[in-house]
Amino acid sequence: MRRPDQQTTTRPTTGPAPETGAAADTPAAGATGAESLSGGTPGPGLPPGATGPGHPAGTGPAAAPGRPAGDLSTEAVLAPYLRAQAADFLRSLRLHHEHSAPADSGGHDAAAATRALRRAARRISGSLHTFRAALDPLWADQLRTELTWLTGVLAREHAYANRLTRLVEALHQLSGPALPAARGTRAAGEGAASDAQGRAALGVGAARAGALLERRLTLARTRSHSAALQALGSSRFHAVADAVALLASDVPLAPGPAGRDSEELLEPAERAEQRLLAAVAALPPEDSEPYNEAQDAAWHQARLLLRLHRYAHEVVLGAADPALAAPGHALDLHRDAVEAAGAAAAAARTPRIAPATAYALGVLHADQRHEVEAARAVFRESWPYATVLTAP
């Protein structure tokens, strides 16, 4: 059963409506909320100094600025939000074209434009998923499918680049003057001898392991870059851009009165919140087996649901919930570490590599799995509600 101290989305009170185009990842400091979307019990959106179930005075995380409850309809809130995100998408696309020209040397600007393009596409797609019932369902499903395809294509190059940087830096740290201390408990003499052998083996294999990873991931990044350029020049992408351009001026609503009532937004936002809380409650306990990679999927699912909840919070309250910024960052680091560990394990399966190279990649894989566990610990510590329920 859900408890009041686990409510994360707040029902807005009267007050000035923030700009619908803000949709920032980090809301303005000092914002306050009101009652929970799930009912009238004050939750974590209490003003500073107020108390509520599970939240002593001053400990409840602040929520986003409130909107008048009567204005929480698709026409008043969701449609302007989608139009604003569509405008951001088109603006980012124009910047990407400008900075991707052959005469333009601003690769950083092109990458920033791509990130902004993905950011707007994710918010449109997530909102179409959560608030599908308030919109034309066929249109919403089709556009969401195309935006999911686009964000996936655009994300791969960035992901491979970050993965290579992460793994090479980790190799440098692991092959330094001493191995990390937290690698299990051993007797003093045995530990010193093992560490000396480990440093010697890593010194031989780390350089080759780094070169192998660079070849593999640079090739994957190059292919992803080519795939992204091909996608951005395809008729499929132009159809997506045309659909988003139409969205910037017109949002297809559900037939009939659906989408005009405030509950058409509140109820889907509450369901997104409930799915997130259920996913967090079902996460493996802290004392579970540390190298059980079968548990990764549950954490990835929690990350996805947290993102959807954040977007719903932005729609209903005008800004993301600041209390969920740290847990969201921890889940991003978790995803990065899981994928880096997988890349190290895949490289270790390369045929005919030297034993020292395989050893270095094995140590690197173990190091990244430790990073996975560290990210899970940070998530548990930063989760803003008193207790994370465990699945029965």
mmCIF file of C-alpha atoms in Angstrom:
data_model
loop_
_atom_site.group_PDB
_atom_site.id
_atom_site.type_symbol
_atom_site.label_atom_id
_atom_site.label_comp_id
_atom_site.label_asym_id
_atom_site.label_seq_id
_atom_site.Cartn_x
_atom_site.Cartn_y
_atom_site.Cartn_z
ATOM 1 C CA MET A 1 0.000 0.000 0.000
ATOM 2 C CA ARG A 2 1.240 3.434 -0.844
ATOM 3 C CA ARG A 3 2.100 5.703 2.082
ATOM 4 C CA PRO A 4 1.799 9.499 2.259
ATOM 5 C CA ASP A 5 5.566 9.891 2.677
ATOM 6 C CA GLN A 6 6.044 8.335 -0.759
ATOM 7 C CA GLN A 7 3.972 10.812 -2.704
ATOM 8 C CA THR A 8 6.152 12.498 -5.280
ATOM 9 C CA THR A 9 3.790 14.494 -7.450
ATOM 10 C CA THR A 10 1.812 17.300 -5.900
ATOM 11 C CA ARG A 11 -1.587 18.739 -6.692
ATOM 12 C CA PRO A 12 -1.117 22.436 -7.445
ATOM 13 C CA THR A 13 -2.690 25.310 -5.597
ATOM 14 C CA THR A 14 -3.766 28.627 -6.985
ATOM 15 C CA GLY A 15 -0.966 30.828 -8.159
ATOM 16 C CA PRO A 16 0.593 32.210 -11.301
ATOM 17 C CA ALA A 17 1.172 29.609 -13.977
ATOM 18 C CA PRO A 18 4.817 29.363 -15.009
ATOM 19 C CA GLU A 19 5.818 29.604 -18.636
ATOM 20 C CA THR A 20 4.886 26.398 -20.402
ATOM 21 C CA GLY A 21 8.043 26.417 -22.468
ATOM 22 C CA ALA A 22 10.412 26.213 -19.503
ATOM 23 C CA ALA A 23 10.514 22.444 -19.025
ATOM 24 C CA ALA A 24 13.884 22.734 -17.333
ATOM 25 C CA ASP A 25 15.720 19.761 -15.930
ATOM 26 C CA THR A 26 16.597 21.815 -12.863
ATOM 27 C CA PRO A 27 13.694 23.898 -11.551
ATOM 28 C CA ALA A 28 14.116 27.220 -9.859
ATOM 29 C CA ALA A 29 15.216 27.074 -6.255
ATOM 30 C CA GLY A 30 12.708 27.823 -3.549
ATOM 31 C CA ALA A 31 9.644 26.560 -5.418
ATOM 32 C CA THR A 32 6.886 25.101 -3.298
ATOM 33 C CA GLY A 33 4.028 22.733 -3.985
ATOM 34 C CA ALA A 34 0.773 21.745 -2.295
ATOM 35 C CA GLU A 35 -1.322 18.603 -2.006
ATOM 36 C CA SER A 36 -0.600 15.211 -3.523
ATOM 37 C CA LEU A 37 -2.031 14.317 -6.890
ATOM 38 C CA SER A 38 -3.195 11.093 -5.306
ATOM 39 C CA GLY A 39 -5.465 12.754 -2.789
ATOM 40 C CA GLY A 40 -5.829 15.548 -0.286
ATOM 41 C CA THR A 41 -3.149 14.461 2.177
ATOM 42 C CA PRO A 42 -0.234 16.903 2.240
ATOM 43 C CA GLY A 43 2.851 15.157 0.914
ATOM 44 C CA PRO A 44 6.435 16.030 0.117
ATOM 45 C CA GLY A 45 5.446 19.243 -1.619
ATOM 46 C CA LEU A 46 4.829 20.984 1.717
ATOM 47 C CA PRO A 47 6.133 24.518 2.095
ATOM 48 C CA PRO A 48 9.300 24.909 4.223
ATOM 49 C CA GLY A 49 8.551 24.539 7.916
ATOM 50 C CA ALA A 50 5.308 22.627 7.420
ATOM 51 C CA THR A 51 4.859 19.056 8.571
ATOM 52 C CA GLY A 52 3.134 16.068 7.088
ATOM 53 C CA PRO A 53 3.063 12.278 7.380
ATOM 54 C CA GLY A 54 6.584 10.931 7.119
ATOM 55 C CA HIS A 55 8.139 14.391 6.831
ATOM 56 C CA PRO A 56 9.304 16.244 9.953
ATOM 57 C CA ALA A 57 9.389 20.010 9.826
ATOM 58 C CA GLY A 58 11.631 21.330 7.112
ATOM 59 C CA THR A 59 12.561 17.931 5.652
ATOM 60 C CA GLY A 60 10.022 17.608 2.836
ATOM 61 C CA PRO A 61 11.511 18.241 -0.607
ATOM 62 C CA ALA A 62 10.154 21.266 -2.379
ATOM 63 C CA ALA A 63 7.861 20.787 -5.349
ATOM 64 C CA ALA A 64 7.420 22.898 -8.436
ATOM 65 C CA PRO A 65 5.355 26.096 -8.589
ATOM 66 C CA GLY A 66 1.598 25.515 -8.524
ATOM 67 C CA ARG A 67 -1.001 26.078 -11.225
ATOM 68 C CA PRO A 68 -4.688 26.882 -10.752
ATOM 69 C CA ALA A 69 -6.397 23.484 -10.473
ATOM 70 C CA GLY A 70 -9.125 24.544 -12.875
ATOM 71 C CA ASP A 71 -6.568 25.160 -15.613
ATOM 72 C CA LEU A 72 -5.124 21.629 -15.598
ATOM 73 C CA SER A 73 -6.701 20.664 -18.885
ATOM 74 C CA THR A 74 -5.076 19.517 -22.074
ATOM 75 C CA GLU A 75 -5.956 22.746 -23.853
ATOM 76 C CA ALA A 76 -4.624 24.960 -21.058
ATOM 77 C CA VAL A 77 -1.508 23.009 -19.999
ATOM 78 C CA LEU A 78 -0.533 19.991 -22.106
ATOM 79 C CA ALA A 79 -1.067 21.598 -25.510
ATOM 80 C CA PRO A 80 1.127 24.655 -24.715
ATOM 81 C CA TYR A 81 3.779 22.360 -23.233
ATOM 82 C CA LEU A 82 3.872 20.206 -26.358
ATOM 83 C CA ARG A 83 3.957 23.264 -28.603
ATOM 84 C CA ALA A 84 6.864 24.695 -26.604
ATOM 85 C CA GLN A 85 8.814 21.430 -26.820
ATOM 86 C CA ALA A 86 8.104 21.237 -30.543
ATOM 87 C CA ALA A 87 9.465 24.765 -30.940
ATOM 88 C CA ASP A 88 12.608 23.740 -29.009
ATOM 89 C CA PHE A 89 12.960 20.712 -31.284
ATOM 90 C CA LEU A 90 12.773 22.836 -34.430
ATOM 91 C CA ARG A 91 15.144 25.457 -32.995
ATOM 92 C CA SER A 92 17.688 22.774 -32.081
ATOM 93 C CA LEU A 93 17.361 21.224 -35.513
ATOM 94 C CA ARG A 94 18.124 24.553 -37.154
ATOM 95 C CA LEU A 95 21.194 25.028 -34.938
ATOM 96 C CA HIS A 96 22.337 21.497 -35.727
ATOM 97 C CA HIS A 97 22.155 22.209 -39.462
ATOM 98 C CA GLU A 98 24.042 25.481 -39.022
ATOM 99 C CA HIS A 99 26.873 23.987 -36.956
ATOM 100 C CA SER A 100 27.129 20.797 -38.990
ATOM 101 C CA ALA A 101 27.988 22.611 -42.219
ATOM 102 C CA PRO A 102 31.417 21.706 -43.695
ATOM 103 C CA ALA A 103 32.675 25.284 -43.274
ATOM 104 C CA ASP A 104 31.729 25.297 -39.596
ATOM 105 C CA SER A 105 34.380 23.986 -37.221
ATOM 106 C CA GLY A 106 32.195 24.160 -34.114
ATOM 107 C CA GLY A 107 31.829 20.473 -33.354
ATOM 108 C CA HIS A 108 30.963 21.290 -29.761
ATOM 109 C CA ASP A 109 28.056 23.474 -30.867
ATOM 110 C CA ALA A 110 26.770 20.699 -33.133
ATOM 111 C CA ALA A 111 26.923 18.234 -30.232
ATOM 112 C CA ALA A 112 25.089 20.691 -27.966
ATOM 113 C CA ALA A 113 22.399 21.138 -30.616
ATOM 114 C CA THR A 114 22.037 17.355 -30.888
ATOM 115 C CA ARG A 115 21.607 17.049 -27.113
ATOM 116 C CA ALA A 116 18.945 19.775 -27.157
ATOM 117 C CA LEU A 117 17.208 18.015 -30.053
ATOM 118 C CA ARG A 118 17.145 14.738 -28.110
ATOM 119 C CA ARG A 119 15.973 16.530 -24.978
ATOM 120 C CA ALA A 120 12.937 18.020 -26.706
ATOM 121 C CA ALA A 121 12.166 14.759 -28.519
ATOM 122 C CA ARG A 122 12.260 12.802 -25.247
ATOM 123 C CA ARG A 123 9.844 15.196 -23.570
ATOM 124 C CA ILE A 124 7.410 15.126 -26.458
ATOM 125 C CA SER A 125 7.580 11.327 -26.636
ATOM 126 C CA GLY A 126 7.213 10.878 -22.872
ATOM 127 C CA SER A 127 4.242 13.235 -22.712
ATOM 128 C CA LEU A 128 2.537 11.477 -25.617
ATOM 129 C CA HIS A 129 2.977 8.201 -23.730
ATOM 130 C CA THR A 130 1.699 9.414 -20.355
ATOM 131 C CA PHE A 131 -1.173 11.577 -21.593
ATOM 132 C CA ARG A 132 -2.177 9.442 -24.572
ATOM 133 C CA ALA A 133 -5.834 9.276 -23.467
ATOM 134 C CA ALA A 134 -6.153 13.064 -23.732
ATOM 135 C CA LEU A 135 -4.767 13.123 -27.276
ATOM 136 C CA ASP A 136 -5.615 11.587 -30.621
ATOM 137 C CA PRO A 137 -4.325 8.067 -29.843
ATOM 138 C CA LEU A 138 -3.325 7.053 -33.385
ATOM 139 C CA TRP A 139 -1.424 10.286 -33.937
ATOM 140 C CA ALA A 140 0.236 10.057 -30.506
ATOM 141 C CA ASP A 141 1.353 6.444 -31.008
ATOM 142 C CA GLN A 142 2.779 7.096 -34.450
ATOM 143 C CA LEU A 143 4.708 10.226 -33.489
ATOM 144 C CA ARG A 144 5.982 8.643 -30.277
ATOM 145 C CA THR A 145 7.309 5.636 -32.215
ATOM 146 C CA GLU A 146 9.160 7.896 -34.644
ATOM 147 C CA LEU A 147 10.612 10.083 -31.889
ATOM 148 C CA THR A 148 11.805 6.996 -30.005
ATOM 149 C CA TRP A 149 13.571 5.851 -33.158
ATOM 150 C CA LEU A 150 15.174 9.264 -33.631
ATOM 151 C CA THR A 151 16.420 9.674 -30.057
ATOM 152 C CA GLY A 152 17.862 6.161 -30.133
ATOM 153 C CA VAL A 153 19.804 6.853 -33.330
ATOM 154 C CA LEU A 154 21.108 10.197 -32.077
ATOM 155 C CA ALA A 155 22.094 8.863 -28.649
ATOM 156 C CA ARG A 156 24.413 6.080 -29.793
ATOM 157 C CA GLU A 157 27.361 8.199 -30.901
ATOM 158 C CA HIS A 158 27.346 10.140 -27.635
ATOM 159 C CA ALA A 159 27.030 6.925 -25.630
ATOM 160 C CA TYR A 160 30.017 5.254 -27.317
ATOM 161 C CA ALA A 161 32.183 8.338 -26.820
ATOM 162 C CA ASN A 162 31.314 8.552 -23.117
ATOM 163 C CA ARG A 163 31.848 4.817 -22.676
ATOM 164 C CA LEU A 164 35.338 4.974 -24.164
ATOM 165 C CA THR A 165 36.298 7.928 -21.975
ATOM 166 C CA ARG A 166 34.968 6.202 -18.876
ATOM 167 C CA LEU A 167 36.790 2.922 -19.550
ATOM 168 C CA VAL A 168 40.131 4.491 -20.488
ATOM 169 C CA GLU A 169 40.089 6.671 -17.359
ATOM 170 C CA ALA A 170 39.233 3.658 -15.230
ATOM 171 C CA LEU A 171 42.112 1.687 -16.770
ATOM 172 C CA HIS A 172 44.538 4.479 -15.956
ATOM 173 C CA GLN A 173 43.382 4.493 -12.350
ATOM 174 C CA LEU A 174 43.511 0.716 -12.023
ATOM 175 C CA SER A 175 47.010 0.436 -13.490
ATOM 176 C CA GLY A 176 48.410 3.210 -11.285
ATOM 177 C CA PRO A 177 50.847 2.823 -8.377
ATOM 178 C CA ALA A 178 48.403 0.752 -6.328
ATOM 179 C CA LEU A 179 45.239 -1.208 -6.855
ATOM 180 C CA PRO A 180 42.025 0.118 -5.279
ATOM 181 C CA ALA A 181 41.661 -0.987 -1.669
ATOM 182 C CA ALA A 182 38.107 -2.341 -1.787
ATOM 183 C CA ARG A 183 38.624 -5.631 -3.577
ATOM 184 C CA GLY A 184 37.851 -8.075 -0.762
ATOM 185 C CA THR A 185 39.579 -8.929 2.483
ATOM 186 C CA ARG A 186 42.791 -10.923 2.522
ATOM 187 C CA ALA A 187 45.606 -11.639 4.916
ATOM 188 C CA ALA A 188 48.302 -8.946 5.014
ATOM 189 C CA GLY A 189 51.114 -10.991 3.426
ATOM 190 C CA GLU A 190 48.877 -12.598 0.848
ATOM 191 C CA GLY A 191 47.354 -9.205 0.001
ATOM 192 C CA ALA A 192 50.744 -7.556 -0.588
ATOM 193 C CA ALA A 193 51.960 -10.372 -2.840
ATOM 194 C CA SER A 194 48.701 -10.477 -4.807
ATOM 195 C CA ASP A 195 48.688 -6.712 -5.268
ATOM 196 C CA ALA A 196 52.253 -6.779 -6.568
ATOM 197 C CA GLN A 197 51.359 -9.483 -9.065
ATOM 198 C CA GLY A 198 48.192 -7.644 -10.027
ATOM 199 C CA ARG A 199 50.029 -4.365 -10.632
ATOM 200 C CA ALA A 200 52.591 -6.143 -12.792
ATOM 201 C CA ALA A 201 49.921 -7.878 -14.864
ATOM 202 C CA LEU A 202 47.904 -4.687 -15.229
ATOM 203 C CA GLY A 203 51.006 -2.749 -16.231
ATOM 204 C CA VAL A 204 51.501 -5.170 -19.123
ATOM 205 C CA GLY A 205 47.884 -5.555 -20.165
ATOM 206 C CA ALA A 206 46.323 -2.130 -19.498
ATOM 207 C CA ALA A 207 47.873 -0.394 -22.499
ATOM 208 C CA ARG A 208 46.815 -3.175 -24.858
ATOM 209 C CA ALA A 209 43.373 -3.330 -23.282
ATOM 210 C CA GLY A 210 42.984 0.428 -23.733
ATOM 211 C CA ALA A 211 44.053 0.179 -27.374
ATOM 212 C CA LEU A 212 41.610 -2.663 -27.969
ATOM 213 C CA LEU A 213 38.749 -0.737 -26.386
ATOM 214 C CA GLU A 214 39.635 2.368 -28.368
ATOM 215 C CA ARG A 215 39.570 0.448 -31.642
ATOM 216 C CA ARG A 216 36.252 -1.227 -30.865
ATOM 217 C CA LEU A 217 34.420 1.781 -29.450
ATOM 218 C CA THR A 218 35.827 4.287 -31.939
ATOM 219 C CA LEU A 219 34.647 2.046 -34.763
ATOM 220 C CA ALA A 220 31.213 1.786 -33.132
ATOM 221 C CA ARG A 221 31.111 5.554 -32.627
ATOM 222 C CA THR A 222 32.065 6.203 -36.249
ATOM 223 C CA ARG A 223 29.357 3.866 -37.482
ATOM 224 C CA SER A 224 26.837 5.511 -35.167
ATOM 225 C CA HIS A 225 27.836 8.942 -36.454
ATOM 226 C CA SER A 226 27.312 7.787 -40.029
ATOM 227 C CA ALA A 227 23.964 6.233 -39.082
ATOM 228 C CA ALA A 228 22.876 9.486 -37.427
ATOM 229 C CA LEU A 229 23.823 11.551 -40.472
ATOM 230 C CA GLN A 230 22.011 9.092 -42.709
ATOM 231 C CA ALA A 231 18.949 9.208 -40.463
ATOM 232 C CA LEU A 232 18.893 13.023 -40.423
ATOM 233 C CA GLY A 233 18.933 13.044 -44.209
ATOM 234 C CA SER A 234 16.282 10.369 -44.647
ATOM 235 C CA SER A 235 12.688 10.803 -45.728
ATOM 236 C CA ARG A 236 11.656 9.198 -42.438
ATOM 237 C CA PHE A 237 13.320 11.987 -40.460
ATOM 238 C CA HIS A 238 11.844 14.674 -42.680
ATOM 239 C CA ALA A 239 8.404 13.191 -41.988
ATOM 240 C CA VAL A 240 9.134 13.382 -38.251
ATOM 241 C CA ALA A 241 10.290 16.995 -38.558
ATOM 242 C CA ASP A 242 7.137 17.872 -40.507
ATOM 243 C CA ALA A 243 4.959 16.242 -37.833
ATOM 244 C CA VAL A 244 6.739 18.174 -35.077
ATOM 245 C CA ALA A 245 6.384 21.399 -37.087
ATOM 246 C CA LEU A 246 2.631 20.814 -37.229
ATOM 247 C CA LEU A 247 2.628 20.056 -33.495
ATOM 248 C CA ALA A 248 4.192 23.465 -32.859
ATOM 249 C CA SER A 249 0.958 25.060 -34.063
ATOM 250 C CA ASP A 250 -1.718 22.418 -33.518
ATOM 251 C CA VAL A 251 -2.068 19.634 -30.929
ATOM 252 C CA PRO A 252 -4.547 16.905 -31.971
ATOM 253 C CA LEU A 253 -6.799 16.250 -28.975
ATOM 254 C CA ALA A 254 -8.919 13.200 -28.265
ATOM 255 C CA PRO A 255 -12.351 13.219 -29.894
ATOM 256 C CA GLY A 256 -15.203 14.612 -27.845
ATOM 257 C CA PRO A 257 -14.842 16.229 -24.414
ATOM 258 C CA ALA A 258 -11.827 14.114 -23.420
ATOM 259 C CA GLY A 259 -8.767 16.241 -22.822
ATOM 260 C CA ARG A 260 -10.771 19.285 -21.728
ATOM 261 C CA ASP A 261 -11.187 18.186 -18.093
ATOM 262 C CA SER A 262 -8.447 18.677 -15.483
ATOM 263 C CA GLU A 263 -8.703 15.025 -14.425
ATOM 264 C CA GLU A 264 -7.542 14.003 -17.896
ATOM 265 C CA LEU A 265 -4.075 15.180 -16.852
ATOM 266 C CA LEU A 266 -4.135 14.456 -13.131
ATOM 267 C CA GLU A 267 -5.077 10.793 -13.442
ATOM 268 C CA PRO A 268 -2.353 9.853 -15.974
ATOM 269 C CA ALA A 269 0.215 11.770 -13.909
ATOM 270 C CA GLU A 270 -0.847 9.818 -10.823
ATOM 271 C CA ARG A 271 -0.522 6.532 -12.712
ATOM 272 C CA ALA A 272 2.989 7.495 -13.826
ATOM 273 C CA GLU A 273 3.826 8.219 -10.199
ATOM 274 C CA GLN A 274 2.371 4.908 -9.024
ATOM 275 C CA ARG A 275 4.343 2.962 -11.632
ATOM 276 C CA LEU A 276 7.549 4.637 -10.480
ATOM 277 C CA LEU A 277 6.902 3.881 -6.818
ATOM 278 C CA ALA A 278 6.058 0.265 -7.630
ATOM 279 C CA ALA A 279 9.263 -0.095 -9.642
ATOM 280 C CA VAL A 280 11.360 1.371 -6.818
ATOM 281 C CA ALA A 281 9.637 -0.908 -4.313
ATOM 282 C CA ALA A 282 10.488 -3.921 -6.490
ATOM 283 C CA LEU A 283 14.207 -3.109 -6.759
ATOM 284 C CA PRO A 284 16.541 -5.790 -5.349
ATOM 285 C CA PRO A 285 17.444 -5.260 -1.683
ATOM 286 C CA GLU A 286 20.763 -3.714 -0.709
ATOM 287 C CA ASP A 287 22.251 -6.997 0.506
ATOM 288 C CA SER A 288 21.582 -8.845 -2.760
ATOM 289 C CA GLU A 289 24.354 -10.522 -4.747
ATOM 290 C CA PRO A 290 26.612 -7.701 -6.052
ATOM 291 C CA TYR A 291 27.492 -9.227 -9.438
ATOM 292 C CA ASN A 292 24.025 -10.423 -10.381
ATOM 293 C CA GLU A 293 23.686 -8.762 -13.776
ATOM 294 C CA ALA A 294 20.162 -10.143 -14.145
ATOM 295 C CA GLN A 295 19.088 -7.377 -11.736
ATOM 296 C CA ASP A 296 20.188 -4.610 -14.080
ATOM 297 C CA ALA A 297 16.912 -4.652 -16.033
ATOM 298 C CA ALA A 298 14.870 -3.684 -12.964
ATOM 299 C CA TRP A 299 17.101 -0.662 -12.384
ATOM 300 C CA HIS A 300 16.874 0.367 -16.032
ATOM 301 C CA GLN A 301 13.091 0.142 -15.809
ATOM 302 C CA ALA A 302 13.103 2.368 -12.712
ATOM 303 C CA ARG A 303 15.218 4.910 -14.615
ATOM 304 C CA LEU A 304 12.742 4.960 -17.495
ATOM 305 C CA LEU A 305 9.745 5.353 -15.190
ATOM 306 C CA LEU A 306 11.496 8.096 -13.215
ATOM 307 C CA ARG A 307 12.052 9.998 -16.452
ATOM 308 C CA LEU A 308 8.386 9.632 -17.437
ATOM 309 C CA HIS A 309 7.308 10.810 -13.991
ATOM 310 C CA ARG A 310 9.604 13.832 -14.238
ATOM 311 C CA TYR A 311 8.098 14.815 -17.565
ATOM 312 C CA ALA A 312 4.560 14.405 -16.213
ATOM 313 C CA HIS A 313 5.556 16.581 -13.255
ATOM 314 C CA GLU A 314 6.830 19.219 -15.680
ATOM 315 C CA VAL A 315 3.521 19.196 -17.544
ATOM 316 C CA VAL A 316 1.275 19.387 -14.477
ATOM 317 C CA LEU A 317 3.366 21.684 -12.278
ATOM 318 C CA GLY A 318 5.507 23.509 -14.803
ATOM 319 C CA ALA A 319 8.923 22.220 -13.644
ATOM 320 C CA ALA A 320 10.676 19.014 -12.659
ATOM 321 C CA ASP A 321 10.588 17.812 -9.042
ATOM 322 C CA PRO A 322 13.934 18.926 -7.532
ATOM 323 C CA ALA A 323 13.814 16.080 -5.020
ATOM 324 C CA LEU A 324 14.276 13.561 -7.836
ATOM 325 C CA ALA A 325 17.305 15.184 -9.484
ATOM 326 C CA ALA A 326 19.884 13.260 -7.427
ATOM 327 C CA PRO A 327 18.167 9.849 -7.758
ATOM 328 C CA GLY A 328 17.819 10.421 -11.491
ATOM 329 C CA HIS A 329 21.510 11.235 -11.795
ATOM 330 C CA ALA A 330 22.381 8.092 -9.827
ATOM 331 C CA LEU A 331 20.328 5.966 -12.217
ATOM 332 C CA ASP A 332 22.074 7.590 -15.183
ATOM 333 C CA LEU A 333 25.447 6.680 -13.652
ATOM 334 C CA HIS A 334 24.133 3.174 -13.042
ATOM 335 C CA ARG A 335 23.209 2.807 -16.698
ATOM 336 C CA ASP A 336 26.622 4.119 -17.793
ATOM 337 C CA ALA A 337 28.479 1.715 -15.502
ATOM 338 C CA VAL A 338 26.396 -1.265 -16.625
ATOM 339 C CA GLU A 339 27.078 -0.519 -20.277
ATOM 340 C CA ALA A 340 30.781 0.091 -19.621
ATOM 341 C CA ALA A 341 31.058 -3.243 -17.808
ATOM 342 C CA GLY A 342 29.368 -4.921 -20.753
ATOM 343 C CA ALA A 343 31.811 -3.294 -23.182
ATOM 344 C CA ALA A 344 34.785 -4.523 -21.117
ATOM 345 C CA ALA A 345 33.347 -8.053 -21.004
ATOM 346 C CA ALA A 346 32.699 -8.028 -24.763
ATOM 347 C CA ALA A 347 36.260 -6.882 -25.455
ATOM 348 C CA ALA A 348 37.590 -9.665 -23.224
ATOM 349 C CA ARG A 349 35.851 -12.186 -25.491
ATOM 350 C CA THR A 350 37.911 -11.025 -28.500
ATOM 351 C CA PRO A 351 39.631 -14.093 -30.005
ATOM 352 C CA ARG A 352 43.368 -14.584 -29.560
ATOM 353 C CA ILE A 353 44.061 -11.704 -27.167
ATOM 354 C CA ALA A 354 47.013 -11.975 -24.802
ATOM 355 C CA PRO A 355 46.375 -13.264 -21.274
ATOM 356 C CA ALA A 356 47.578 -9.976 -19.756
ATOM 357 C CA THR A 357 45.093 -8.061 -21.913
ATOM 358 C CA ALA A 358 42.271 -10.374 -20.892
ATOM 359 C CA TYR A 359 43.282 -9.994 -17.238
ATOM 360 C CA ALA A 360 43.227 -6.191 -17.476
ATOM 361 C CA LEU A 361 39.796 -6.285 -19.098
ATOM 362 C CA GLY A 362 38.563 -8.641 -16.375
ATOM 363 C CA VAL A 363 39.746 -6.245 -13.679
ATOM 364 C CA LEU A 364 38.128 -3.386 -15.578
ATOM 365 C CA HIS A 365 34.841 -5.290 -15.780
ATOM 366 C CA ALA A 366 34.927 -5.927 -12.032
ATOM 367 C CA ASP A 367 35.699 -2.264 -11.389
ATOM 368 C CA GLN A 368 32.696 -1.142 -13.409
ATOM 369 C CA ARG A 369 30.451 -3.617 -11.614
ATOM 370 C CA HIS A 370 31.649 -2.020 -8.365
ATOM 371 C CA GLU A 371 30.601 1.304 -9.897
ATOM 372 C CA VAL A 372 27.192 -0.229 -10.583
ATOM 373 C CA GLU A 373 26.836 -1.095 -6.909
ATOM 374 C CA ALA A 374 28.046 2.356 -5.880
ATOM 375 C CA ALA A 375 25.399 4.000 -8.092
ATOM 376 C CA ARG A 376 22.705 1.810 -6.551
ATOM 377 C CA ALA A 377 23.856 2.853 -3.084
ATOM 378 C CA VAL A 378 23.737 6.532 -4.052
ATOM 379 C CA PHE A 379 20.220 6.062 -5.407
ATOM 380 C CA ARG A 380 19.053 4.475 -2.157
ATOM 381 C CA GLU A 381 20.645 7.257 -0.106
ATOM 382 C CA SER A 382 19.227 10.051 -2.269
ATOM 383 C CA TRP A 383 15.721 8.636 -2.723
ATOM 384 C CA PRO A 384 13.778 11.449 -1.045
ATOM 385 C CA TYR A 385 11.135 9.468 0.802
ATOM 386 C CA ALA A 386 11.542 7.943 4.214
ATOM 387 C CA THR A 387 11.575 4.260 3.244
ATOM 388 C CA VAL A 388 11.842 2.376 -0.023
ATOM 389 C CA LEU A 389 9.410 -0.503 0.144
ATOM 390 C CA THR A 390 10.670 -3.949 -0.776
ATOM 391 C CA ALA A 391 8.664 -6.235 -2.969
ATOM 392 C CA PRO A 392 6.694 -8.918 -1.048
#
